[in-house]
PDB file of N, CA and C in Angstrom:
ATOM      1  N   UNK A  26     103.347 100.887 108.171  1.00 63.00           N
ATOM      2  CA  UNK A  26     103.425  99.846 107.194  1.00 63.00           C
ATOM      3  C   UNK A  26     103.617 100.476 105.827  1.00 63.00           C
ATOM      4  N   UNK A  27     104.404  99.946 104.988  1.00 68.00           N
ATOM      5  CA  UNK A  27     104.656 100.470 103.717  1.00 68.00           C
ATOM      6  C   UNK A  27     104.610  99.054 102.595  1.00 68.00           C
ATOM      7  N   UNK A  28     103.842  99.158 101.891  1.00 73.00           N
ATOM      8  CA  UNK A  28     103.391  98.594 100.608  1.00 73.00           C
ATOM      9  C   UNK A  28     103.775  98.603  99.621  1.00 73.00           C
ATOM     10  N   UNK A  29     104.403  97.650  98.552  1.00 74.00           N
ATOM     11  CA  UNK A  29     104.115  97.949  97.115  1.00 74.00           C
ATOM     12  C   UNK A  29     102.788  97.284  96.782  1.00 74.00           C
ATOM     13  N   UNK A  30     102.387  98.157  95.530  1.00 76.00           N
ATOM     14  CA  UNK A  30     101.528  97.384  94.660  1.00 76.00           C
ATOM     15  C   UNK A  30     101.785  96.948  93.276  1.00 76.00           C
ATOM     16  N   UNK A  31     101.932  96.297  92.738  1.00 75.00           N
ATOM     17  CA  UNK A  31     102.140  96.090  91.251  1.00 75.00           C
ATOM     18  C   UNK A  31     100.554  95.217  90.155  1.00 75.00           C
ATOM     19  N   UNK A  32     100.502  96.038  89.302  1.00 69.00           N
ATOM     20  CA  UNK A  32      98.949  96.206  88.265  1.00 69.00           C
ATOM     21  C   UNK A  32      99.348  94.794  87.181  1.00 69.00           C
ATOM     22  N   UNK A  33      98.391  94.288  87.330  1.00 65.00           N
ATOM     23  CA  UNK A  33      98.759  93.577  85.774  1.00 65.00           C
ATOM     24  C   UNK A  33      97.665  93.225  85.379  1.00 65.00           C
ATOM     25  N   UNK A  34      97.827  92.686  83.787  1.00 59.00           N
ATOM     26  CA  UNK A  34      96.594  92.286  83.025  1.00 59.00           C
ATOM     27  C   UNK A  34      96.061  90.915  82.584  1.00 59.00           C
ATOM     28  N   UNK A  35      96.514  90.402  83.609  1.00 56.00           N
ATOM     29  CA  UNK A  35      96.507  88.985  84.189  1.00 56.00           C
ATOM     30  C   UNK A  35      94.905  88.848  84.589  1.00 56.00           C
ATOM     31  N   UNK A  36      93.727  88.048  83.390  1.00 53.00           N
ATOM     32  CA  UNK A  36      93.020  87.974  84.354  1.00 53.00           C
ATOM     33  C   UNK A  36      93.342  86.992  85.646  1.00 53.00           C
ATOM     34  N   UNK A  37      94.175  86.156  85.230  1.00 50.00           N
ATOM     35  CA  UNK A  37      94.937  85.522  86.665  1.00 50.00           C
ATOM     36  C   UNK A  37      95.059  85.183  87.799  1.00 50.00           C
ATOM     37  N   UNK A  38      95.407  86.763  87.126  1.00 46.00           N
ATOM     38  CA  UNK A  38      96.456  87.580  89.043  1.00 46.00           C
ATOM     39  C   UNK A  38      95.016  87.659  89.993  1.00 46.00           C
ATOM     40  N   UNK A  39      95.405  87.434  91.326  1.00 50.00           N
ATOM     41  CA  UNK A  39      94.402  87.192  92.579  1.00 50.00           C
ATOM     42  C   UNK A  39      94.875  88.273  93.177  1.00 50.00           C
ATOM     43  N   UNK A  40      93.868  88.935  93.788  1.00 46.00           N
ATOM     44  CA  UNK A  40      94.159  89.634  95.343  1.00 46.00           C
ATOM     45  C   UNK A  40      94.832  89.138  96.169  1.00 46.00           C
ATOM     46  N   UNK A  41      95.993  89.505  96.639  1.00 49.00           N
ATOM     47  CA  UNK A  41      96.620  89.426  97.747  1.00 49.00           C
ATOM     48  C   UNK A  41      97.414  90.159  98.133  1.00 49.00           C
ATOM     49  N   UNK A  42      98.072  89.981  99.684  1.00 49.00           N
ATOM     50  CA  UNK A  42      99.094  90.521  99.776  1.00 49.00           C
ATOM     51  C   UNK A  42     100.174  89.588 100.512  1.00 49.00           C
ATOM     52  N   UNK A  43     101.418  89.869 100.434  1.00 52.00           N
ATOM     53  CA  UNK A  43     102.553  88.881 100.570  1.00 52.00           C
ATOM     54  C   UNK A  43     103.591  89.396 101.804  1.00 52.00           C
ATOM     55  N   UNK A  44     103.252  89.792 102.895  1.00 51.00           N
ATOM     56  CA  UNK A  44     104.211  90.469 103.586  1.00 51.00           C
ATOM     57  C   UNK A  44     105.708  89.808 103.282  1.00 51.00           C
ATOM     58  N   UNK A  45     107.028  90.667 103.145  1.00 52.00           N
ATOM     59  CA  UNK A  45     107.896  90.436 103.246  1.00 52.00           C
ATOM     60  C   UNK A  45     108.850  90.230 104.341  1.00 52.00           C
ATOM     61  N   UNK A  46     109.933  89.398 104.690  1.00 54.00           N
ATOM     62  CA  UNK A  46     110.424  89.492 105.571  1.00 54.00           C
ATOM     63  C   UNK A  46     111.560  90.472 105.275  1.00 54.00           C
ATOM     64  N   UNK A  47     111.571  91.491 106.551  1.00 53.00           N
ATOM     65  CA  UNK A  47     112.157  92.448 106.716  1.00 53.00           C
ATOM     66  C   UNK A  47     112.092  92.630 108.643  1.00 53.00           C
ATOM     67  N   UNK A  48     113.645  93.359 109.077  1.00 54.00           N
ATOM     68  CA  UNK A  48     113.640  93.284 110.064  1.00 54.00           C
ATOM     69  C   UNK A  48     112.402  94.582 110.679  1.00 54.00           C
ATOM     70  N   UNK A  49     111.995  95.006 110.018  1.00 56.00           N
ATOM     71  CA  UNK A  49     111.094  96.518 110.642  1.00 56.00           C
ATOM     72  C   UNK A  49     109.712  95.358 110.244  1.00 56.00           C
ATOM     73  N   UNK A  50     109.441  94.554 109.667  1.00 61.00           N
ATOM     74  CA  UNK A  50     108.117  93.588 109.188  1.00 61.00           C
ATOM     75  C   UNK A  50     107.531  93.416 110.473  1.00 61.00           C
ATOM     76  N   UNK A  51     105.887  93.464 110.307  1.00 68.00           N
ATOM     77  CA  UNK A  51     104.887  93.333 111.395  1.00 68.00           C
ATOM     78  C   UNK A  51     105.147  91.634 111.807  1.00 68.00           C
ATOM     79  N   UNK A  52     104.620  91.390 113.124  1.00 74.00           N
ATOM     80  CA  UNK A  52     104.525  89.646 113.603  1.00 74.00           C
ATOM     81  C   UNK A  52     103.993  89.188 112.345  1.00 74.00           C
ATOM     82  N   UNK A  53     104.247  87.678 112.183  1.00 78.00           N
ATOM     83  CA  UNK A  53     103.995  86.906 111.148  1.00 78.00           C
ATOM     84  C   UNK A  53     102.384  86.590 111.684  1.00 78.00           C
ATOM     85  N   UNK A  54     101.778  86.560 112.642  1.00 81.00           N
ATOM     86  CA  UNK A  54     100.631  86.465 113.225  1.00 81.00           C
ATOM     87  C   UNK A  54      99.311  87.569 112.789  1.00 81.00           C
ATOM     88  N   UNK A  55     100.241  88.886 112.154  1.00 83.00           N
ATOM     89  CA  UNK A  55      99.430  89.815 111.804  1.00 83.00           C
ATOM     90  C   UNK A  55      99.210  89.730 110.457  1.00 83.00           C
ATOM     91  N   UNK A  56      99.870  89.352 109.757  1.00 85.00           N
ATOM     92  CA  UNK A  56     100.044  89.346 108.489  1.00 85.00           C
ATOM     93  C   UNK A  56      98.374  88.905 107.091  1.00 85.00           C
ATOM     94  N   UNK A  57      97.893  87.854 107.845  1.00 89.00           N
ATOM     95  CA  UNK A  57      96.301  87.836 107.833  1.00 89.00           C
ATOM     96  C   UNK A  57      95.455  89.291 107.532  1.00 89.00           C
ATOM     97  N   UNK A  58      96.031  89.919 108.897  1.00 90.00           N
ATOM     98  CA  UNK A  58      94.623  91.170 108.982  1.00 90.00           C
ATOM     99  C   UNK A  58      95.189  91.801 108.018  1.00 90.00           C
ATOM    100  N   UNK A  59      96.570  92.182 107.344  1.00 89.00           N
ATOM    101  CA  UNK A  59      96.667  93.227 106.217  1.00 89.00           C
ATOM    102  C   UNK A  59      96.196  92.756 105.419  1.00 89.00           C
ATOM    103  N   UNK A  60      96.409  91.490 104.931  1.00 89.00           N
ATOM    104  CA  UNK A  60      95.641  91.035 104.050  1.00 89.00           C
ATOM    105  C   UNK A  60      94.416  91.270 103.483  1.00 89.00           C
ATOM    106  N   UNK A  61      93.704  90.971 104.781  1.00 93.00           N
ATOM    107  CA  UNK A  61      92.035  91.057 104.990  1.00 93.00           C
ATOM    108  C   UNK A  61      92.095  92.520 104.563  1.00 93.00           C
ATOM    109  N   UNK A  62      92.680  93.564 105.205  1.00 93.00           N
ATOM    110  CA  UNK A  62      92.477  95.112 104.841  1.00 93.00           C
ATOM    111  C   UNK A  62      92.537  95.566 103.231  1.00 93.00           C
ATOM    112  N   UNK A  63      93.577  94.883 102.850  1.00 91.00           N
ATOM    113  CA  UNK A  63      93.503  95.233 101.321  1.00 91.00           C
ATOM    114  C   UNK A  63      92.291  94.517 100.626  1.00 91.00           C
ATOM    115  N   UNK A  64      92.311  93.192 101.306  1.00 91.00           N
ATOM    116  CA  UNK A  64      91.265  92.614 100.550  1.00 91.00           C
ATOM    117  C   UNK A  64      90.154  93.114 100.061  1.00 91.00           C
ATOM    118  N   UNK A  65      89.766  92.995 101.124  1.00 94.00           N
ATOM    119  CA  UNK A  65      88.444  94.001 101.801  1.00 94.00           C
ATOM    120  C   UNK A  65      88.136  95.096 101.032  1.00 94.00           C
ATOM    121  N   UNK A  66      88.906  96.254 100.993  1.00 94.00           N
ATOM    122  CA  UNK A  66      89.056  97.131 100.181  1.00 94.00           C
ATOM    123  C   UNK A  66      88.728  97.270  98.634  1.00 94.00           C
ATOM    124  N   UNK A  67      89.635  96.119  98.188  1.00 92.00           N
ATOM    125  CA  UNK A  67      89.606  95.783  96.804  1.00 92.00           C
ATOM    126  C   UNK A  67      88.192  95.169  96.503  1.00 92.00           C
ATOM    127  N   UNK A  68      87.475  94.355  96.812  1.00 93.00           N
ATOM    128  CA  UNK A  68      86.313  94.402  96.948  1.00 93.00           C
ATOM    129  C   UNK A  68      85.468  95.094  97.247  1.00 93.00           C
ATOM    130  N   UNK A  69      85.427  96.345  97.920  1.00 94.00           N
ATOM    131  CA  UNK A  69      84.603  97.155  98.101  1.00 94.00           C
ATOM    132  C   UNK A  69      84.767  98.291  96.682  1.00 94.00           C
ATOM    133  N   UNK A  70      85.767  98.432  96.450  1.00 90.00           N
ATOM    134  CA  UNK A  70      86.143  99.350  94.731  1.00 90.00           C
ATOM    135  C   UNK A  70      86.388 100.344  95.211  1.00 90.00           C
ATOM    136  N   UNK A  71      87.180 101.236  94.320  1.00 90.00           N
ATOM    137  CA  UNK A  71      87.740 102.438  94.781  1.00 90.00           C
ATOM    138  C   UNK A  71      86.675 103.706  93.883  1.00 90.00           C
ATOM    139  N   UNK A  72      86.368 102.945  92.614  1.00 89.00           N
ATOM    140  CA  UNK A  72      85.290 103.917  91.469  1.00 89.00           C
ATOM    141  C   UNK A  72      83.945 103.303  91.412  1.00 89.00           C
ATOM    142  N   UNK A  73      83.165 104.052  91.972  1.00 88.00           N
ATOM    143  CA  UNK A  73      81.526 103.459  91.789  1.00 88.00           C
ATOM    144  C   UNK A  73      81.426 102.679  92.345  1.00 88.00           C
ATOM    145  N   UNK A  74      82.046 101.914  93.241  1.00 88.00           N
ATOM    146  CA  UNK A  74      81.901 100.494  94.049  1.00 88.00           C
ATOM    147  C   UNK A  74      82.365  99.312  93.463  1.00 88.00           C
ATOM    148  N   UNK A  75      82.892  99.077  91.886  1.00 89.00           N
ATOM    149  CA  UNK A  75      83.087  98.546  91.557  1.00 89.00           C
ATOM    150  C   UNK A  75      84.570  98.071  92.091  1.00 89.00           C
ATOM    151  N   UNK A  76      84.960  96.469  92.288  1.00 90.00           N
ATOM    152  CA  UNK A  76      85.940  95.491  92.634  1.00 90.00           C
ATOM    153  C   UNK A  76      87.064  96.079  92.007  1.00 90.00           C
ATOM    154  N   UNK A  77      88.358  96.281  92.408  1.00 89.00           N
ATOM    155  CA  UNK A  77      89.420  95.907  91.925  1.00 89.00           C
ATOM    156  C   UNK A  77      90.218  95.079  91.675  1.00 89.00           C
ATOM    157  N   UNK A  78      90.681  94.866  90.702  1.00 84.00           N
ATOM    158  CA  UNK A  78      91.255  93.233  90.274  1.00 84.00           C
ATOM    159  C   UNK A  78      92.338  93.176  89.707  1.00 84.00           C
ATOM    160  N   UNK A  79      93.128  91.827  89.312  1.00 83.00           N
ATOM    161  CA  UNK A  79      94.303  91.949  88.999  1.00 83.00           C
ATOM    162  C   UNK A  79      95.519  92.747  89.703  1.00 83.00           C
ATOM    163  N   UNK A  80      95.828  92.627  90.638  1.00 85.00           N
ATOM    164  CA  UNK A  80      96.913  93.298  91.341  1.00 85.00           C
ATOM    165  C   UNK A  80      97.100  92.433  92.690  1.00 85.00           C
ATOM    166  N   UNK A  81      98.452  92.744  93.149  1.00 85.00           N
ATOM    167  CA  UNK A  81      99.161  92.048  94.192  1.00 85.00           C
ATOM    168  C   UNK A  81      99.624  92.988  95.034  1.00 85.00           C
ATOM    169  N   UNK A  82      99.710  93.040  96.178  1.00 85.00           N
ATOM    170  CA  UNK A  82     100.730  93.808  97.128  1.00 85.00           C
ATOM    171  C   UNK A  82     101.741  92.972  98.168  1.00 85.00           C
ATOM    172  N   UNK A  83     102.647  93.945  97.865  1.00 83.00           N
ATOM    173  CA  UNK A  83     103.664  93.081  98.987  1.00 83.00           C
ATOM    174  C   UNK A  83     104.118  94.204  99.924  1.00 83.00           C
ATOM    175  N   UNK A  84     103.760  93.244 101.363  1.00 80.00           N
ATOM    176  CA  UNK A  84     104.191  94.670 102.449  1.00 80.00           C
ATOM    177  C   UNK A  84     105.932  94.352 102.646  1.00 80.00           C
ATOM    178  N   UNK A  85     106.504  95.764 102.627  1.00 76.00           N
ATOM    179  CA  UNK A  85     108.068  95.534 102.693  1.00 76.00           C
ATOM    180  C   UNK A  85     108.594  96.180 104.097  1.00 76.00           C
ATOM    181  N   UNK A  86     107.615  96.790 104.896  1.00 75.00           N
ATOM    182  CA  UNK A  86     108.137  97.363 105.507  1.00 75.00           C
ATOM    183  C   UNK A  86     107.375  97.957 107.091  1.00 75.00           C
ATOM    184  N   UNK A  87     107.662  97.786 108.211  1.00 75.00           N
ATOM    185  CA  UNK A  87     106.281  98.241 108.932  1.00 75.00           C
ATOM    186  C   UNK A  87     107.215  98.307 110.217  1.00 75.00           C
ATOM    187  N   UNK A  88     106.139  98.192 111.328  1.00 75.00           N
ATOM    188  CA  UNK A  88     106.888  98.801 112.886  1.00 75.00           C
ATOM    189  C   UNK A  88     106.021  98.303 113.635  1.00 75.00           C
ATOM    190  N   UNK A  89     105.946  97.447 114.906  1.00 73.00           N
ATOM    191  CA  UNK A  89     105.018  97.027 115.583  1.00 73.00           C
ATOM    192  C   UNK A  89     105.598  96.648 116.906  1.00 73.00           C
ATOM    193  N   UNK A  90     104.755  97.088 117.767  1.00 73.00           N
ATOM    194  CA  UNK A  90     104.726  97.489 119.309  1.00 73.00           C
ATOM    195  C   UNK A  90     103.507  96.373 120.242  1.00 73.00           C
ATOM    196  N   UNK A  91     104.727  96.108 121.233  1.00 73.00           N
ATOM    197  CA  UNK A  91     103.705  95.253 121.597  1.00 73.00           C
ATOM    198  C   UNK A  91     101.984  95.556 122.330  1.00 73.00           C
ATOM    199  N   UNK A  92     102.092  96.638 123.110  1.00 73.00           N
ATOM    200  CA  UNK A  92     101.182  97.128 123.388  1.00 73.00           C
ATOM    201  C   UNK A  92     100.304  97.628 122.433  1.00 73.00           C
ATOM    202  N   UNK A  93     100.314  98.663 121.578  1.00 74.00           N
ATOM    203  CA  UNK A  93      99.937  99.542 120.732  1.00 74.00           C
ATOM    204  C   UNK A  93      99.260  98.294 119.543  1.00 74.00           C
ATOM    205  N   UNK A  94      99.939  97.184 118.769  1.00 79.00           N
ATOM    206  CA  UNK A  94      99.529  96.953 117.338  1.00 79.00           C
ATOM    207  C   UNK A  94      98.785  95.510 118.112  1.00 79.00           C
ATOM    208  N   UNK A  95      97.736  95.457 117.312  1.00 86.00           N
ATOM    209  CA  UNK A  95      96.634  94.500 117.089  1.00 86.00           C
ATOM    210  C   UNK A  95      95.680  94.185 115.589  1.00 86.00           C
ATOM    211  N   UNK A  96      95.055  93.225 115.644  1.00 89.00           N
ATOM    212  CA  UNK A  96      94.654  92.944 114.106  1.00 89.00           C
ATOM    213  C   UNK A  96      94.141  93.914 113.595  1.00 89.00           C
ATOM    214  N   UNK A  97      92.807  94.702 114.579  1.00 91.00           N
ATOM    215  CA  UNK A  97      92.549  95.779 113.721  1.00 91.00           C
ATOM    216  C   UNK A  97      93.254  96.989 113.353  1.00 91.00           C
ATOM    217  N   UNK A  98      94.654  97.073 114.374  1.00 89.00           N
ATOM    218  CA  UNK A  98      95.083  98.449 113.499  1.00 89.00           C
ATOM    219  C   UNK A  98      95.939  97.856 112.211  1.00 89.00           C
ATOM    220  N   UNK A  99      96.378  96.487 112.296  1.00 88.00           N
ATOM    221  CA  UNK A  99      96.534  96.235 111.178  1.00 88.00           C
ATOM    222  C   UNK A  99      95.925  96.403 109.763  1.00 88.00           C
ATOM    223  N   UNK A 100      94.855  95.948 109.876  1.00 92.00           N
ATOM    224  CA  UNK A 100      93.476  95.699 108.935  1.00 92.00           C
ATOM    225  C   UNK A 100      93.610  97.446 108.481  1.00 92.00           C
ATOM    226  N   UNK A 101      93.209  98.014 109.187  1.00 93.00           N
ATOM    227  CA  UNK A 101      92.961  98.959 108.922  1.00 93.00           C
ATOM    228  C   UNK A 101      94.564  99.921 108.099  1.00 93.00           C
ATOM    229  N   UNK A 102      95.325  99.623 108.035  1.00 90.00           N
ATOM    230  CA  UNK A 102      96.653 100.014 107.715  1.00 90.00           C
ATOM    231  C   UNK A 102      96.807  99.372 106.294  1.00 90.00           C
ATOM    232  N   UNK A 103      96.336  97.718 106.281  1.00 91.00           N
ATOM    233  CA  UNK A 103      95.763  97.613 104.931  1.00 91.00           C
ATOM    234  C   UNK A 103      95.314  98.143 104.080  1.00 91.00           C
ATOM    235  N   UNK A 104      93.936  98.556 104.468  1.00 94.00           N
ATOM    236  CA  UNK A 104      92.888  99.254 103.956  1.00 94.00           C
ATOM    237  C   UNK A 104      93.660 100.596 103.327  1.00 94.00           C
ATOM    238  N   UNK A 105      94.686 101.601 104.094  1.00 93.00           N
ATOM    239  CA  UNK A 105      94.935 102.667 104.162  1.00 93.00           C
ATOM    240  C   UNK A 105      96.146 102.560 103.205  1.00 93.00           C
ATOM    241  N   UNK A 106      96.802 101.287 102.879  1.00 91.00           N
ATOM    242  CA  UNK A 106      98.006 100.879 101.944  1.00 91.00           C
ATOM    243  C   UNK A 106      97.224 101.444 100.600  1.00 91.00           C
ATOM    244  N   UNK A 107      95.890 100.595 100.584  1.00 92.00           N
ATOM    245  CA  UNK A 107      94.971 100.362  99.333  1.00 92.00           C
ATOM    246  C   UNK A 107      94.669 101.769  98.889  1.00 92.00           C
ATOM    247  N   UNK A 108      94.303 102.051  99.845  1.00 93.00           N
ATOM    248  CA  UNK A 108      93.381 103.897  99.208  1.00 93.00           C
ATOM    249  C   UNK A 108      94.660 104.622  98.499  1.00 93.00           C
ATOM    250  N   UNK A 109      95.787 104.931  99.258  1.00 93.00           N
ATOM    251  CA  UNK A 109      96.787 105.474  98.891  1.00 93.00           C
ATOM    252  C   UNK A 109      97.266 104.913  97.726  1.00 93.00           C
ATOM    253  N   UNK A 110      97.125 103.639  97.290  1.00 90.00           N
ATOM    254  CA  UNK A 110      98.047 102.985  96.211  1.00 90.00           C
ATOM    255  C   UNK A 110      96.716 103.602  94.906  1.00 90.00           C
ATOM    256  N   UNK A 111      95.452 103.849  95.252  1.00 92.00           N
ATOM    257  CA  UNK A 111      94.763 103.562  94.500  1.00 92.00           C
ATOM    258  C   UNK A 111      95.008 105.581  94.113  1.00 92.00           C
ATOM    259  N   UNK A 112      95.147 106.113  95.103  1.00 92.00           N
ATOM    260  CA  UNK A 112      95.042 107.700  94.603  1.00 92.00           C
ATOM    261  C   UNK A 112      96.138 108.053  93.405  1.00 92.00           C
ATOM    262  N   UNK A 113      97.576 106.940  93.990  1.00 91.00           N
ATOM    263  CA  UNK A 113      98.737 107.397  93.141  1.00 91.00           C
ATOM    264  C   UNK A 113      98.235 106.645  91.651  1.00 91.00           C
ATOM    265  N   UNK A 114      97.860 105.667  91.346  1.00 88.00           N
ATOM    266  CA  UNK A 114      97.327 104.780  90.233  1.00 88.00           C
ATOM    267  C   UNK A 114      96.547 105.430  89.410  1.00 88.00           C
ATOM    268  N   UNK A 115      95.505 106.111  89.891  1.00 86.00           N
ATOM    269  CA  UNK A 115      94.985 107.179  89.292  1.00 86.00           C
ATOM    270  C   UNK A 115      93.678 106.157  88.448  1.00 86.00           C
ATOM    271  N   UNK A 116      93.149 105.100  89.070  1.00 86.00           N
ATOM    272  CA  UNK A 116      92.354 104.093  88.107  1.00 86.00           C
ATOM    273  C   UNK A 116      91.146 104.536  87.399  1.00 86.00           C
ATOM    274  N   UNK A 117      91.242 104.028  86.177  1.00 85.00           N
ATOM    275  CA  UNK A 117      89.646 104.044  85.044  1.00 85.00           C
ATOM    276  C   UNK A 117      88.624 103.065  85.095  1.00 85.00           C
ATOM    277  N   UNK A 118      87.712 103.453  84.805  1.00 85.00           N
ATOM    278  CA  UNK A 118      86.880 102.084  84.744  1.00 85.00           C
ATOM    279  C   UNK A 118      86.433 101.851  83.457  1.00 85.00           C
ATOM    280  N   UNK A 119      86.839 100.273  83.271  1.00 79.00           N
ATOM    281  CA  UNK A 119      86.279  99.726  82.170  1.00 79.00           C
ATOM    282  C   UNK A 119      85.506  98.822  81.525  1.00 79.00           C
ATOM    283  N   UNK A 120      85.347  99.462  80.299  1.00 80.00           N
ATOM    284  CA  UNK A 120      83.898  98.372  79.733  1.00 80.00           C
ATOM    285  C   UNK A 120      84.025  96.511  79.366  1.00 80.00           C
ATOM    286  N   UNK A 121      83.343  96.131  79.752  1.00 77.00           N
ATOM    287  CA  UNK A 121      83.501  94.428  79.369  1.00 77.00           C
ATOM    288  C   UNK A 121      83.749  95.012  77.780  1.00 77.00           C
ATOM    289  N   UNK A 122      84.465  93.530  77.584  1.00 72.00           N
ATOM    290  CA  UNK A 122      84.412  93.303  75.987  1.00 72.00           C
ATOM    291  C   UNK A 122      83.501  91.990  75.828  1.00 72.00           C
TER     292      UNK A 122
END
């Protein structure tokens, strides 16, 4: 599965993610558990435990087998979108105003 993420300063902007249709795109049935994986994630925080917020992901790209893929390796591929998006991002944490 391959991800974008895009940051904004939207208090707004909601967690989600938007799978795209693409012919390599996971079942439309799975699309939930990535969700849940990033979600999940983003709520758990990447610095100190603290939530991540404001940002969207859209999956563009993935591979799925009928035997082999199920919700949790989905979920979990989520999760693994998130960490990676969060290493390249390089995030700070900041103070309320």
């Amino acid at each position: 599965m391959t991800a974008r993420f895009a940051w904004s300063r939207s208090p707004a902007a909601q967690a989600s993610s938007s799978p795209a249709k693409s012919s390599a795109a996971p079942s439309p049935e799975l699309h939930p558990a990535i969700e849940k994986g990033i979600v999940e994630s983003a709520a758990r925080g990447y610095l100190a435990g603290f939530p991540v917020v404001d940002f969207k992901a859209t999956v563009y790209d993935g591979s799925y087998h009928d035997v082999d893929s199920n919700e949790m390796s989905f979920k979990m591929a989520g999760r693994i979108a998130f960490r990676k998006a969060m290493e390249t991002a390089k995030p700070c944490l900041l103070e309320p105003s």
